[in-house]
Short mmCIF file of C-alpha atoms and ligand atoms in Angstrom, two decimals:
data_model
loop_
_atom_site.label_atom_id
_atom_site.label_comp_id
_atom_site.label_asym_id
_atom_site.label_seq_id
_atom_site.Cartn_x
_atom_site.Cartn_y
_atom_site.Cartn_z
CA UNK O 156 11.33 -68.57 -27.02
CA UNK O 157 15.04 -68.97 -27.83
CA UNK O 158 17.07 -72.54 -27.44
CA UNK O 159 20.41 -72.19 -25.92
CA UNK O 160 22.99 -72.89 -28.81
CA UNK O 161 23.09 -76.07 -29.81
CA UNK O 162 25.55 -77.41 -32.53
CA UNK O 163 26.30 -80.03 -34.26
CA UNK O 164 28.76 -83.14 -36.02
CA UNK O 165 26.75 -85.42 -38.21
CA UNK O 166 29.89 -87.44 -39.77
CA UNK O 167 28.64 -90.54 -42.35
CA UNK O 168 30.14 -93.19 -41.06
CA UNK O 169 31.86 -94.14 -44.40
CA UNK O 170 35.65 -93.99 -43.68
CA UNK O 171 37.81 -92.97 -41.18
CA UNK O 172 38.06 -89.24 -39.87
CA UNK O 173 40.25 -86.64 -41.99
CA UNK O 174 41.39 -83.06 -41.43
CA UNK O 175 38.61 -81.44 -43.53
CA UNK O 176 35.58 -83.41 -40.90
CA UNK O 177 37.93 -83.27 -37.51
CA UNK O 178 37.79 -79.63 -38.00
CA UNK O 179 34.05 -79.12 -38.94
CA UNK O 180 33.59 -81.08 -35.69
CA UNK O 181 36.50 -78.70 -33.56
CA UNK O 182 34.69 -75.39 -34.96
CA UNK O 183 31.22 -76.86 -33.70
CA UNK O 184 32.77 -77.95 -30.53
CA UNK O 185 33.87 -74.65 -30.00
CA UNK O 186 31.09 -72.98 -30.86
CA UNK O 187 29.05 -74.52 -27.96
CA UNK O 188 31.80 -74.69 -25.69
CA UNK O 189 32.30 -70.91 -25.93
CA UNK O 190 28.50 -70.28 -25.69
CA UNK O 191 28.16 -72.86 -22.57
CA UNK O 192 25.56 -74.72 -25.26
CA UNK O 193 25.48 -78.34 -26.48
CA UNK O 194 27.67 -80.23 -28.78
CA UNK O 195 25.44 -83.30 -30.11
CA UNK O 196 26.59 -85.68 -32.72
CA UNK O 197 24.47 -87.32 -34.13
CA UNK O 198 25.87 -90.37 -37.05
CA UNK O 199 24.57 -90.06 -40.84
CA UNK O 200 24.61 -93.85 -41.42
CA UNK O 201 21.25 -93.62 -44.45
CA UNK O 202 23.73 -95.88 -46.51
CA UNK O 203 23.97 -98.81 -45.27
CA UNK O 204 26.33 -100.24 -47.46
CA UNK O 205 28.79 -98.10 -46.79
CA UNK O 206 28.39 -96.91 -43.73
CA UNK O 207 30.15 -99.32 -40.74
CA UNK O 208 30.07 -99.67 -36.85
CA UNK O 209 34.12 -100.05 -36.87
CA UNK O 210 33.95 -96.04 -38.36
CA UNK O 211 31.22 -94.87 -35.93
CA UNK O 212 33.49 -96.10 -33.17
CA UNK O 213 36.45 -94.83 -35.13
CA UNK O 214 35.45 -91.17 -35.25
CA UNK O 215 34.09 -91.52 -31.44
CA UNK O 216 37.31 -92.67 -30.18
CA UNK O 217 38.75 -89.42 -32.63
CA UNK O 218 36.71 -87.18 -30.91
CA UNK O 219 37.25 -88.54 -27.19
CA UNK O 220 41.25 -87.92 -28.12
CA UNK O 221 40.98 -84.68 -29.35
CA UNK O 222 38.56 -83.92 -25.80
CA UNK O 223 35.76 -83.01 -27.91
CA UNK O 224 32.63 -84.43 -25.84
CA UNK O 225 29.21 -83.85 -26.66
CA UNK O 226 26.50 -83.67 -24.21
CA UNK O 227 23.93 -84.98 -26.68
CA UNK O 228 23.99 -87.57 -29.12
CA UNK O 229 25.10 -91.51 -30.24
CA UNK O 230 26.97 -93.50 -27.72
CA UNK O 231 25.32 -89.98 -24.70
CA UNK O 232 21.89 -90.01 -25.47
CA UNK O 233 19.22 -86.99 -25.01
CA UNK O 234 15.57 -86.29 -25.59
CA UNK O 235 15.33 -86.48 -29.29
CA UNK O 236 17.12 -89.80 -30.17
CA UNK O 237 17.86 -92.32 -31.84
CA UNK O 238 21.11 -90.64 -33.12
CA UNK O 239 21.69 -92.99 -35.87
CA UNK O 240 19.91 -91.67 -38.35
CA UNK O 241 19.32 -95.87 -39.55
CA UNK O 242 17.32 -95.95 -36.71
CA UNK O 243 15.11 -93.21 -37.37
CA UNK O 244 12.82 -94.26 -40.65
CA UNK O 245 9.77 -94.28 -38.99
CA UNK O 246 10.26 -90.43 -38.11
CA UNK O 247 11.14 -90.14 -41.78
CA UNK O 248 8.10 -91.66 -42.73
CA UNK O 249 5.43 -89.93 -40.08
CA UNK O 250 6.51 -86.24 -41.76
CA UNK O 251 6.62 -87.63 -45.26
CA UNK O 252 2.87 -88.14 -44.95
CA UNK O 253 2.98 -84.37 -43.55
CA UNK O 254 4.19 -83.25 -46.77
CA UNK O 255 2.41 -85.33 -48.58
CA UNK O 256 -0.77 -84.44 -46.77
CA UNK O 257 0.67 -80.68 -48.42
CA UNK O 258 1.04 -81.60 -51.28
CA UNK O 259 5.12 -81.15 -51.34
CA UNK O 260 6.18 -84.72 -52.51
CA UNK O 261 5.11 -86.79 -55.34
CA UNK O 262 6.18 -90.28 -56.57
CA UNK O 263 8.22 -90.35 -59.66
CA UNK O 264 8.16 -92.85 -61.86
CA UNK O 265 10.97 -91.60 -64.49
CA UNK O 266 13.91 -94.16 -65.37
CA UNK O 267 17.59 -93.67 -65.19
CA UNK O 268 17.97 -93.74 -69.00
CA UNK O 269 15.11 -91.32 -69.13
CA UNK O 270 16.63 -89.02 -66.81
CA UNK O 271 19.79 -89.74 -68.07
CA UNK O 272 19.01 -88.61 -71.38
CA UNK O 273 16.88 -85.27 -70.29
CA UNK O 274 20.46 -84.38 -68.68
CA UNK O 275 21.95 -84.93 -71.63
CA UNK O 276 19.93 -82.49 -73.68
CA UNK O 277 19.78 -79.58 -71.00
CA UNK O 278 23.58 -79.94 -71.27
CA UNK O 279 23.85 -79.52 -74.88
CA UNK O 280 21.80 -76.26 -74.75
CA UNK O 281 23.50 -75.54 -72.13
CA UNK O 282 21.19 -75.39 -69.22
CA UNK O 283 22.12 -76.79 -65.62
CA UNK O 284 20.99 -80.06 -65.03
CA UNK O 285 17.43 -80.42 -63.29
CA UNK O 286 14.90 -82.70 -62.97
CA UNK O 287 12.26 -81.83 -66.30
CA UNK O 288 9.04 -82.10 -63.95
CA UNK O 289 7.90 -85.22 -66.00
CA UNK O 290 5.92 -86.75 -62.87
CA UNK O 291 5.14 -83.70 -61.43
CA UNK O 292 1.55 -83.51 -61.93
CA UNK O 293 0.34 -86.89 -62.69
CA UNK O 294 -2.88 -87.34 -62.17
CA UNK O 295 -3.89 -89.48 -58.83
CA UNK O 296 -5.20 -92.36 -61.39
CA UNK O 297 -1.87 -92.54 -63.48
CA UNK O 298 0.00 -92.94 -60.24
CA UNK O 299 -2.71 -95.83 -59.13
CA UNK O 300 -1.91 -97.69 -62.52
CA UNK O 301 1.86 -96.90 -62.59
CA UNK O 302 2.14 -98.34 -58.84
CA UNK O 303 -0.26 -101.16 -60.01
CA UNK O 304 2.09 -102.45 -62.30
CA UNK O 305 5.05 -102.18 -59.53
CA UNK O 306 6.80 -99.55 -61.45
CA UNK O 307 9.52 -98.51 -58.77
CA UNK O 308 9.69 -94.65 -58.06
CA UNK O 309 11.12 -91.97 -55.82
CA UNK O 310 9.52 -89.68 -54.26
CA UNK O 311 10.35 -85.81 -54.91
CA UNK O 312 10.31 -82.84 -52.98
CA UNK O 313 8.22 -80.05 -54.90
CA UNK O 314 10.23 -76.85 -55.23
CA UNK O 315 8.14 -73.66 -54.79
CA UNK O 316 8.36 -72.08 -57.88
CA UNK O 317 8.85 -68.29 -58.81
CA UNK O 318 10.38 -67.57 -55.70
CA UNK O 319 13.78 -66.88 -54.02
CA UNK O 320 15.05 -68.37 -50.65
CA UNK O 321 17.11 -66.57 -48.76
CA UNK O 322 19.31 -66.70 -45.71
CA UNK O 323 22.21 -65.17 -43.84
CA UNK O 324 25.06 -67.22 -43.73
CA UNK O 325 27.31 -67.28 -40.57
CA UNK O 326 30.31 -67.10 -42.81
CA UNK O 327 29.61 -65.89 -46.62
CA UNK O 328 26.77 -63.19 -45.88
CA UNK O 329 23.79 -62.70 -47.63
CA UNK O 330 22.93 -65.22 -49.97
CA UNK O 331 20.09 -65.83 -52.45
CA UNK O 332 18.99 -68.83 -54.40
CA UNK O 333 16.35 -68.44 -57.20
CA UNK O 334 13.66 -71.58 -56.69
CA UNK O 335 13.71 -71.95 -60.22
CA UNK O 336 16.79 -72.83 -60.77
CA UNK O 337 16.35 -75.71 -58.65
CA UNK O 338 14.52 -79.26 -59.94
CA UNK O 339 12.24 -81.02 -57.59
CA UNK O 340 14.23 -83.34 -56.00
CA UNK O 341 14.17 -86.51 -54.49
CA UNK O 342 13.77 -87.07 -51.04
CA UNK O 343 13.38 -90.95 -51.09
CA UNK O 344 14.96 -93.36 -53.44
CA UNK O 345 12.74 -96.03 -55.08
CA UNK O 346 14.31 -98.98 -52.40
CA UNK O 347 13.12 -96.94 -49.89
CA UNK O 348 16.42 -95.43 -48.60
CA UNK O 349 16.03 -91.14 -47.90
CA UNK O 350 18.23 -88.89 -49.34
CA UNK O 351 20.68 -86.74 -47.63
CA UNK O 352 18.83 -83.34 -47.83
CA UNK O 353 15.76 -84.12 -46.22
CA UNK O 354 17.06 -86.20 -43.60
CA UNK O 355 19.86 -83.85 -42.16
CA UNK O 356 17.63 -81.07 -42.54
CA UNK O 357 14.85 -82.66 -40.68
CA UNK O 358 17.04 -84.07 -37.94
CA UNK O 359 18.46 -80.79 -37.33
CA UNK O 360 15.24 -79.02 -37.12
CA UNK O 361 13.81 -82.03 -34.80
CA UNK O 362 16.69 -82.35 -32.22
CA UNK O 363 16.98 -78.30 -31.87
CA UNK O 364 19.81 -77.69 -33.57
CA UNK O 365 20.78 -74.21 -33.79
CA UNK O 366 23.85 -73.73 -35.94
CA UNK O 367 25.76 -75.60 -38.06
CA UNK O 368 28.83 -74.89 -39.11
CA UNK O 369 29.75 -77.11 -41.99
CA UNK O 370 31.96 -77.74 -45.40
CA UNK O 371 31.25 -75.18 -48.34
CA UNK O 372 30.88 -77.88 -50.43
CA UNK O 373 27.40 -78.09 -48.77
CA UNK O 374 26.05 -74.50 -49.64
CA UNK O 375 23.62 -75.41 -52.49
CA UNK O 376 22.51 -78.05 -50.99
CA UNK O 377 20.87 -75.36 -48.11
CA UNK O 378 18.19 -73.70 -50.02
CA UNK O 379 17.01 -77.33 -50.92
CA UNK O 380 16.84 -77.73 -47.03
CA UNK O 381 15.38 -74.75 -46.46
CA UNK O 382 12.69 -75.42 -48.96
CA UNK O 383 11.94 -78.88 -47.01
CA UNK O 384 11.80 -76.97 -43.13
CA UNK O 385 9.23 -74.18 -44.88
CA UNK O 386 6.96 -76.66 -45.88
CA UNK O 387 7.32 -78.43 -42.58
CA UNK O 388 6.84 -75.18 -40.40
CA UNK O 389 9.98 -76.27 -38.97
CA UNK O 390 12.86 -73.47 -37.18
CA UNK O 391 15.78 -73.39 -40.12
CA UNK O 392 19.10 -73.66 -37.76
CA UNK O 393 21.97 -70.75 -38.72
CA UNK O 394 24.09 -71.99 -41.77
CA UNK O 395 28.11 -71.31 -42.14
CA UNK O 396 29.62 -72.68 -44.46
CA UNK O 397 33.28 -72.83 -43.48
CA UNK O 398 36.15 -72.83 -46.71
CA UNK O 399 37.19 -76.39 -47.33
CA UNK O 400 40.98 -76.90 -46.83
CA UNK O 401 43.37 -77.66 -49.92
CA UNK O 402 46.37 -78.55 -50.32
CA UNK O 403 50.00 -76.42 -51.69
CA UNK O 404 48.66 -76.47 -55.16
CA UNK O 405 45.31 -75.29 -54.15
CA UNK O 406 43.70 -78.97 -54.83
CA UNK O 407 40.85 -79.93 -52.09
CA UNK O 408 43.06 -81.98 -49.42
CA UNK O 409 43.12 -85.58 -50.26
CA UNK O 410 44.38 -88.91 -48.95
CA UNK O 411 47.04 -88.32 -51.70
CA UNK O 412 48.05 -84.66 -51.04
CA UNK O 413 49.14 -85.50 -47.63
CA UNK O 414 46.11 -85.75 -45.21
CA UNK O 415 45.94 -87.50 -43.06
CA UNK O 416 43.29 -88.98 -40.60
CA UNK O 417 43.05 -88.43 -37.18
CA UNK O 418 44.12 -92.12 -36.02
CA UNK O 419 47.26 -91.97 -37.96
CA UNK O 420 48.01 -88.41 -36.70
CA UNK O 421 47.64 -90.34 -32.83
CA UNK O 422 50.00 -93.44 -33.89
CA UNK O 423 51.97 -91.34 -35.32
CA UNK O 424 52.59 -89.43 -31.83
CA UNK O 425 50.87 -85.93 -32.67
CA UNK O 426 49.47 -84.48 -29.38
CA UNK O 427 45.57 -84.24 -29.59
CA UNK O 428 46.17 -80.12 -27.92
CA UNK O 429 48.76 -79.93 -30.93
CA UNK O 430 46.01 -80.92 -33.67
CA UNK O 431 43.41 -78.91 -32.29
CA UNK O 432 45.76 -75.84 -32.35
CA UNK O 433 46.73 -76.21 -35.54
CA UNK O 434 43.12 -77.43 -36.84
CA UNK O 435 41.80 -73.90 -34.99
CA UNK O 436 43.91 -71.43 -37.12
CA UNK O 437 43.39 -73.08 -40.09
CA UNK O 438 40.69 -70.64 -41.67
CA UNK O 439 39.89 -69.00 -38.43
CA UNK O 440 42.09 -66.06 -37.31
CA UNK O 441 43.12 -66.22 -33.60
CA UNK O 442 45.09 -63.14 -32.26
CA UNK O 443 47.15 -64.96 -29.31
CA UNK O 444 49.91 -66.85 -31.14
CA UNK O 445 50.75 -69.58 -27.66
CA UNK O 446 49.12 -72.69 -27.54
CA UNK O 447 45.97 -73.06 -26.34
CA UNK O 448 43.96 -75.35 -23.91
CA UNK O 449 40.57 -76.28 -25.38
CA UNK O 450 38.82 -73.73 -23.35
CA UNK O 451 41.35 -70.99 -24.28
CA UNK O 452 40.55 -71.69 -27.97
CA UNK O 453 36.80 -72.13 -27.43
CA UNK O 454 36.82 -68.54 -25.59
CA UNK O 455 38.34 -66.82 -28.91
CA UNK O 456 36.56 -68.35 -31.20
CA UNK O 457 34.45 -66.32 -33.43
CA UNK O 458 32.86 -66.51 -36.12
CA UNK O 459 33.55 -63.24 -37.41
CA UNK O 460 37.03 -64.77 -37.61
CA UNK O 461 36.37 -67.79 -39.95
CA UNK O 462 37.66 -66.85 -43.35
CA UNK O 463 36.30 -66.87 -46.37
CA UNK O 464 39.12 -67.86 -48.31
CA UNK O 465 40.27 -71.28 -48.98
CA UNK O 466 42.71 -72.65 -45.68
CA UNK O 467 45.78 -74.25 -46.77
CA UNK O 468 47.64 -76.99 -45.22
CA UNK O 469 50.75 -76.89 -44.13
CA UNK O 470 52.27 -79.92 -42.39
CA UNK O 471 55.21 -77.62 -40.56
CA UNK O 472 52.57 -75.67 -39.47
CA UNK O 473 51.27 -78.85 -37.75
CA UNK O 474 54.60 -79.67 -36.19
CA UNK O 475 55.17 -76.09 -34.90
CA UNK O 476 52.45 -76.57 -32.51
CA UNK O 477 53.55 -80.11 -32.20
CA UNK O 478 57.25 -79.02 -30.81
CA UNK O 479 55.00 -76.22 -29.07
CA UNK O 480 53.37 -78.92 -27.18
CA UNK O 481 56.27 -81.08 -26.26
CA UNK O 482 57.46 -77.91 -24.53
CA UNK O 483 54.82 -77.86 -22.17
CA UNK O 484 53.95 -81.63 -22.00
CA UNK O 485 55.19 -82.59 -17.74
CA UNK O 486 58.20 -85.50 -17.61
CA UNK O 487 55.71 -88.52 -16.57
CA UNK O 488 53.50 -87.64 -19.80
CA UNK O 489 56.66 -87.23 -21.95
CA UNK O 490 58.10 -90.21 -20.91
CA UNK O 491 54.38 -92.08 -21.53
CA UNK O 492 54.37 -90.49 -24.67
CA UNK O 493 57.85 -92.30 -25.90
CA UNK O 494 56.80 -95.30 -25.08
CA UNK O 495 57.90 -98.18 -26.64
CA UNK O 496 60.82 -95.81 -28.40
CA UNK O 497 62.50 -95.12 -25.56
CA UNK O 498 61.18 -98.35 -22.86
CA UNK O 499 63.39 -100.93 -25.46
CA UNK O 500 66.46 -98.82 -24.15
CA UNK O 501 66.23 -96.60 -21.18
CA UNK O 502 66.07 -98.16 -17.94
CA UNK O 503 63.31 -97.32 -16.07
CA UNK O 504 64.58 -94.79 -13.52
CA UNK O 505 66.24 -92.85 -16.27
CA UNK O 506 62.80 -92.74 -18.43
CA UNK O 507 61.74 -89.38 -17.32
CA UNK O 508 65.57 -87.56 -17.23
CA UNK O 509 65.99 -89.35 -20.82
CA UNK O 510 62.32 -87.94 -21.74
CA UNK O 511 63.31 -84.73 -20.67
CA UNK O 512 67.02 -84.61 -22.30
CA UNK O 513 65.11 -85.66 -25.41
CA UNK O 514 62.51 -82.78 -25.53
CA UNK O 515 63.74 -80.58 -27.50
CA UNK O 516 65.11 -82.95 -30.56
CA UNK O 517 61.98 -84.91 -31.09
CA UNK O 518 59.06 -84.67 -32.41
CA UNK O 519 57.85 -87.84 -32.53
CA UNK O 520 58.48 -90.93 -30.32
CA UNK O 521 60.31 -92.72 -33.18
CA UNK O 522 62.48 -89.75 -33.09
CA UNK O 523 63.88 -90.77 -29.42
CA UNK O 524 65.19 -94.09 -30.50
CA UNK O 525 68.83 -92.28 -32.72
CA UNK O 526 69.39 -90.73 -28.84
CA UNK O 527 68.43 -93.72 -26.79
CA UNK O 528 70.27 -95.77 -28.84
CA UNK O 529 73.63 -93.19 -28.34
CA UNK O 530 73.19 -93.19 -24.42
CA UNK O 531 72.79 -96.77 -23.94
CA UNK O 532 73.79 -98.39 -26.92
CA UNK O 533 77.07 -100.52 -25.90
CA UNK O 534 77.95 -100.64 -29.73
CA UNK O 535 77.64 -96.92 -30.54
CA UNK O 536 76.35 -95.89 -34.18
CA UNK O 537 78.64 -93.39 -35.11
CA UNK O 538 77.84 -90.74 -37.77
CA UNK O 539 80.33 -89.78 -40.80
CA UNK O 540 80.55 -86.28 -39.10
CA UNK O 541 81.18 -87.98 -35.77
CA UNK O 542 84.14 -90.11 -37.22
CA UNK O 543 85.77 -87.65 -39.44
CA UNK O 544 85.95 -85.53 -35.78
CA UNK O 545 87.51 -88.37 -34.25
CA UNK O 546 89.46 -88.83 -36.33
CA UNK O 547 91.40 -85.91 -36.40
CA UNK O 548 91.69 -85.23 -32.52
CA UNK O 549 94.51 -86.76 -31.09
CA UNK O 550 94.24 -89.72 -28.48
CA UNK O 551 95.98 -87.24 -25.76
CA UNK O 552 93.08 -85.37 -25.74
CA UNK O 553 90.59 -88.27 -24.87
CA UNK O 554 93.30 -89.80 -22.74
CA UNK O 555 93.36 -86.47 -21.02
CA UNK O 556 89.24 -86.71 -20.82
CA UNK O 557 89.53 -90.02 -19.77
CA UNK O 558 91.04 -89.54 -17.18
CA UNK O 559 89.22 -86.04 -15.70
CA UNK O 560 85.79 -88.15 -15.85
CA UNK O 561 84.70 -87.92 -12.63
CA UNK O 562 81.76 -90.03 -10.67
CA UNK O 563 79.62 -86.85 -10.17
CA UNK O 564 79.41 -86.83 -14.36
CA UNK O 565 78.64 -82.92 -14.04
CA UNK O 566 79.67 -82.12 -17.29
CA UNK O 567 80.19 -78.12 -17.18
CA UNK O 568 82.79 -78.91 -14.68
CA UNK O 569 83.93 -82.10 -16.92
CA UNK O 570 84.90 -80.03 -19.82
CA UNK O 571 86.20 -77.06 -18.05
CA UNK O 572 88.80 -79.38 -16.19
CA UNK O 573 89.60 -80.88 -20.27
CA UNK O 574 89.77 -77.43 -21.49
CA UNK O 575 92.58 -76.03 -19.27
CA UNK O 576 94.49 -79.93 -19.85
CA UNK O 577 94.34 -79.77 -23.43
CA UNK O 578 94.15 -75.75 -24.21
CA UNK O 579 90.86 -76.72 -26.47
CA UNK O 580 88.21 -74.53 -26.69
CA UNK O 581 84.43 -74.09 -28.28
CA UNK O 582 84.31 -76.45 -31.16
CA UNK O 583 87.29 -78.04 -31.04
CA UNK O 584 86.34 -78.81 -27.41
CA UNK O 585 82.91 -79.70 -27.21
CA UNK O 586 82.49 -81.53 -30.75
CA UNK O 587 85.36 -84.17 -30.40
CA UNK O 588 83.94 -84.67 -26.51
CA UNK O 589 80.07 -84.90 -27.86
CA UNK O 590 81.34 -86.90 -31.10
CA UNK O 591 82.90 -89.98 -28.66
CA UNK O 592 80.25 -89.93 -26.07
CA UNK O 593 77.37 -90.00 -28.61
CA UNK O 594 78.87 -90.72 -31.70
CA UNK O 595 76.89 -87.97 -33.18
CA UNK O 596 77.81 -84.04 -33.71
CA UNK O 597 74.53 -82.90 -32.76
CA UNK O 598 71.61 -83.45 -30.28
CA UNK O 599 70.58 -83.15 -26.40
CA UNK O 600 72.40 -81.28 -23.92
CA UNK O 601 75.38 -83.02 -23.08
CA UNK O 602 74.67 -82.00 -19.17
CA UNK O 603 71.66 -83.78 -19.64
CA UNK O 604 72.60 -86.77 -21.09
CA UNK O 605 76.20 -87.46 -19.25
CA UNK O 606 74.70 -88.92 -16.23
CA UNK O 607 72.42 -91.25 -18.70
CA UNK O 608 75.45 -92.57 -20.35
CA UNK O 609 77.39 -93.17 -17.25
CA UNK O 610 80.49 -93.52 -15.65
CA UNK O 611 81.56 -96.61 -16.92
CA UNK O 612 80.48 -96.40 -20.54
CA UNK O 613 81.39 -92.50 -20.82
CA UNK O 614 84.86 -93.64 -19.84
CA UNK O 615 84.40 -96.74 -21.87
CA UNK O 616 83.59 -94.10 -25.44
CA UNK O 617 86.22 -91.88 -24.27
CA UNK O 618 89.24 -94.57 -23.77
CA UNK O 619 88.44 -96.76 -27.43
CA UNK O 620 89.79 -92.87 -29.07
CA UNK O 621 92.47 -93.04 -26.96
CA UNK O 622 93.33 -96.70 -27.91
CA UNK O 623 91.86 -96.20 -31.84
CA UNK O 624 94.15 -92.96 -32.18
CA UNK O 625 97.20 -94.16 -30.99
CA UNK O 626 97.33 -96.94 -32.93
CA UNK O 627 96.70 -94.70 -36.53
N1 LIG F 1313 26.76 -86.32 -43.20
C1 LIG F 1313 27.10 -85.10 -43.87
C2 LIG F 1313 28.56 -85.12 -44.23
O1 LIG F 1313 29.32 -85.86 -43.62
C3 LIG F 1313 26.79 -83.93 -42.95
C4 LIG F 1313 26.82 -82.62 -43.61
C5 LIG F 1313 26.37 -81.55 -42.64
O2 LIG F 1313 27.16 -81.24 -41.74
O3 LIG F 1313 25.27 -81.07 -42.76
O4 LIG F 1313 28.96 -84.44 -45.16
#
């Protein structure tokens, strides 16, 4: 029998979302999405004193912005909860005793310093680091007497030895992992806690998982799964390991290198269809080049298109689709967006005209405030380019300005009427016009932003040049 595809985000709850985990869970989410299969999530919370319910609501509140639901899972529920894996010992437990019952754990009793030290001296003959098999076949009365005298101990999964595991990974092919060169390890720490490879493994095997797409960083860590879902019978869900991201030196992509995590991208103003455009391309190859709706990017994704190669970030690739999305975001939702930026200023009939003067020259809310501010402000900023215009225009030209304002505040016809007046043309037209009624030399359409500033104040900008210039 085959499951329908199932996939998967199982974030630990230790910190709040990044770039690298926000687009392990977009490349599951797609994967389902395209497939018409299940997204679950399910939260890796085994450490418990790191893990916290602030970052498990944190990440859902991510994923809910981004419109990356899934059917199954913490917070949606399903047949093969809890989805907290803290909530799920005694399922840990039950198939512990299976492989105990099969001989595939053991307790062992060996010490930090003693482990510590066996590390040490596979180093210095230069051998990888691997458990020495000290406890590995203790006999059932040494472990009676050991536990007798409360010695604390883990318990380790027994490698199969002589042997090679082998799978097809999604993304990197054919690969091959010699049992040998891998140490029993442990599956449950001596204060009872369970280690990361045997519970993701088992959880993905129990709730039907089918493929999980996930960080390179995790490859070896799959044969050691694979090992524990072979001795459990269990189905072994399709690994790809996706490249991790880094950063323009080639460094993995840190807090330091510039990423940053999804709730500062949302306060910051990014667009959630402008993250997950961005987040798409990077290190999977999409042919159409326009920004994409969710189910547009879920229907090209493939993952014959996942690279191989590292993905590098590039914040100006982020703000491309950014300014992409502006482009298509409607008036109401732009002027929403601004918020704050643009409310402290614009009057609220103007909001959506000044949201959609504004489009193209931000990119962020904050942006909006330098134009808001030179519509409405009644004590304009003006910038050193702006002056040094003014300056050198004469006052009959804004007198002449002044005075060709008219109520309608069409400006094409506004600056048409001062061109044949004054015999000005192009620059020497439209900067010394823009540079009064904005105090800047740049920005919005003026035919845009004329009726925003006004009769009264246009005429108001326009008349101080004519009284400033005649008295220099
Ligand atoms: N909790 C693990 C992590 O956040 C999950 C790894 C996986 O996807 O298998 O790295």
């Amino acid at each position: 029998m085959t499951f329908p595809l199932k996939s998967r985000f199982a974030p630990s709850p230790t910190g709040l979302i990044h770039f690298g985990n926000v687009r392990t869970a977009l490349f599951n989410a797609l994967l389902s999405r395209k497939a018409g299969g299940t997204f679950l999530l399910r939260i890796e919370d085994t450490d418990a004193a790191r893990s916290r319910e602030e970052y498990i609501l944190a990440l859902q509140e991510d994923l809910n912005w981004l419109g990356l639901a899934w059917q199954e899972g913490d917070g949606t529920g399903g047949h093969f909860g809890p989805y907290r894996q803290s909530g799920r010992s005694a399922i840990y437990e039950q198939h512990l005793r299976i492989l105990e019952g099969e001989n595939r754990v053991y307790p062992c009793f060996c010490s930090a310093v003693e482990l510590e030290v066996s590390r040490k001296i596979q180093a210095s003959s230069g051998k990888p680091p691997r458990y020495g098999g000290k406890c590995a076949h203790l006999k059932p009365d040494e472990i009676a007497s050991k536990k007798q005298q409360g010695l604390p101990y883990t318990l380790r999964f027994r490698m199969p030895r002589g042997e090679s595991i082998r799978f097809d990974d999604l993304v990197r092919g054919s690969q091959h992992f010699p049992t040998d060169e891998i140490g029993d390890f442990i599956i449950r720490r001596s204060d009872g806690t369970f280690a990361f490879f045997y519970v993701n493994a088992l959880d993905d095997a129990l709730m039907q998982v089918t493929h999980v797409l996930r960080g390179e960083d995790h490859l070896t860590n799959t044969p050691r799964q694979i090992a524990i879902l072979d001795a459990l019978s269990m189905p072994v869900p399709q690994y790809g390991h996706i490249s991790l991201i880094v950063d323009g030196a080639g460094a993995p992509l840190s807090k330091r290198s510039g990423s940053l995590s999804v709730q500062e991208l949302r306060e910051i103003g990014y667009f959630a269809i402008a993250v997950n455009n961005y987040l798409a391309r990077l290190g999977h190859n999409y042919q159409d080049n326009r920004l994409l709706s969710l189910d547009e990017l879920a229907a090209a994704f493939a993952i014959e298109n996942l690279g191989r190669a590292p993905a590098r970030y590039d914040r100006t690739q982020l703000d491309y689709w950014q300014a992409q999305a502006l482009q298509q975001t409607d008036s109401a939702a732009l002027a929403a967006w601004l918020g704050q930026a643009a409310s402290q200023w614009v009057p609220e009939k103007d909001l959506e005209n000044f949201a959609d003067a504004v489009r193209d020259n931000v990119l962020f809310p904050h942006d909006a405030a330098i134009w808001a501010e030179a519509i409405y402000s009644d004590r304009l900023p003006m910038s050193d380019e702006a002056l040094a215009i003014l300056e050198e225009t004469p006052a009959e030209f804004f007198r002449a300005a002044a005075d060709l304002l008219a109520r309608d505040l069409d400006f094409r016809a506004f600056a048409q009427g001062v061109k044949e007046k004054t015999g000005c043309s192009g620059k020497k037209l439209f900067l010394p016009l823009r540079a009064a009624l904005t105090g800047q030399t740049h920005g919005p359409e003026m035919p845009r932003i004329l009726p925003l500033i006004g009769f009264d104040r246009a005429r108001h900008r326009l008349m101080q040049h004519v009284l400033n210039n005649d008295i220099d």
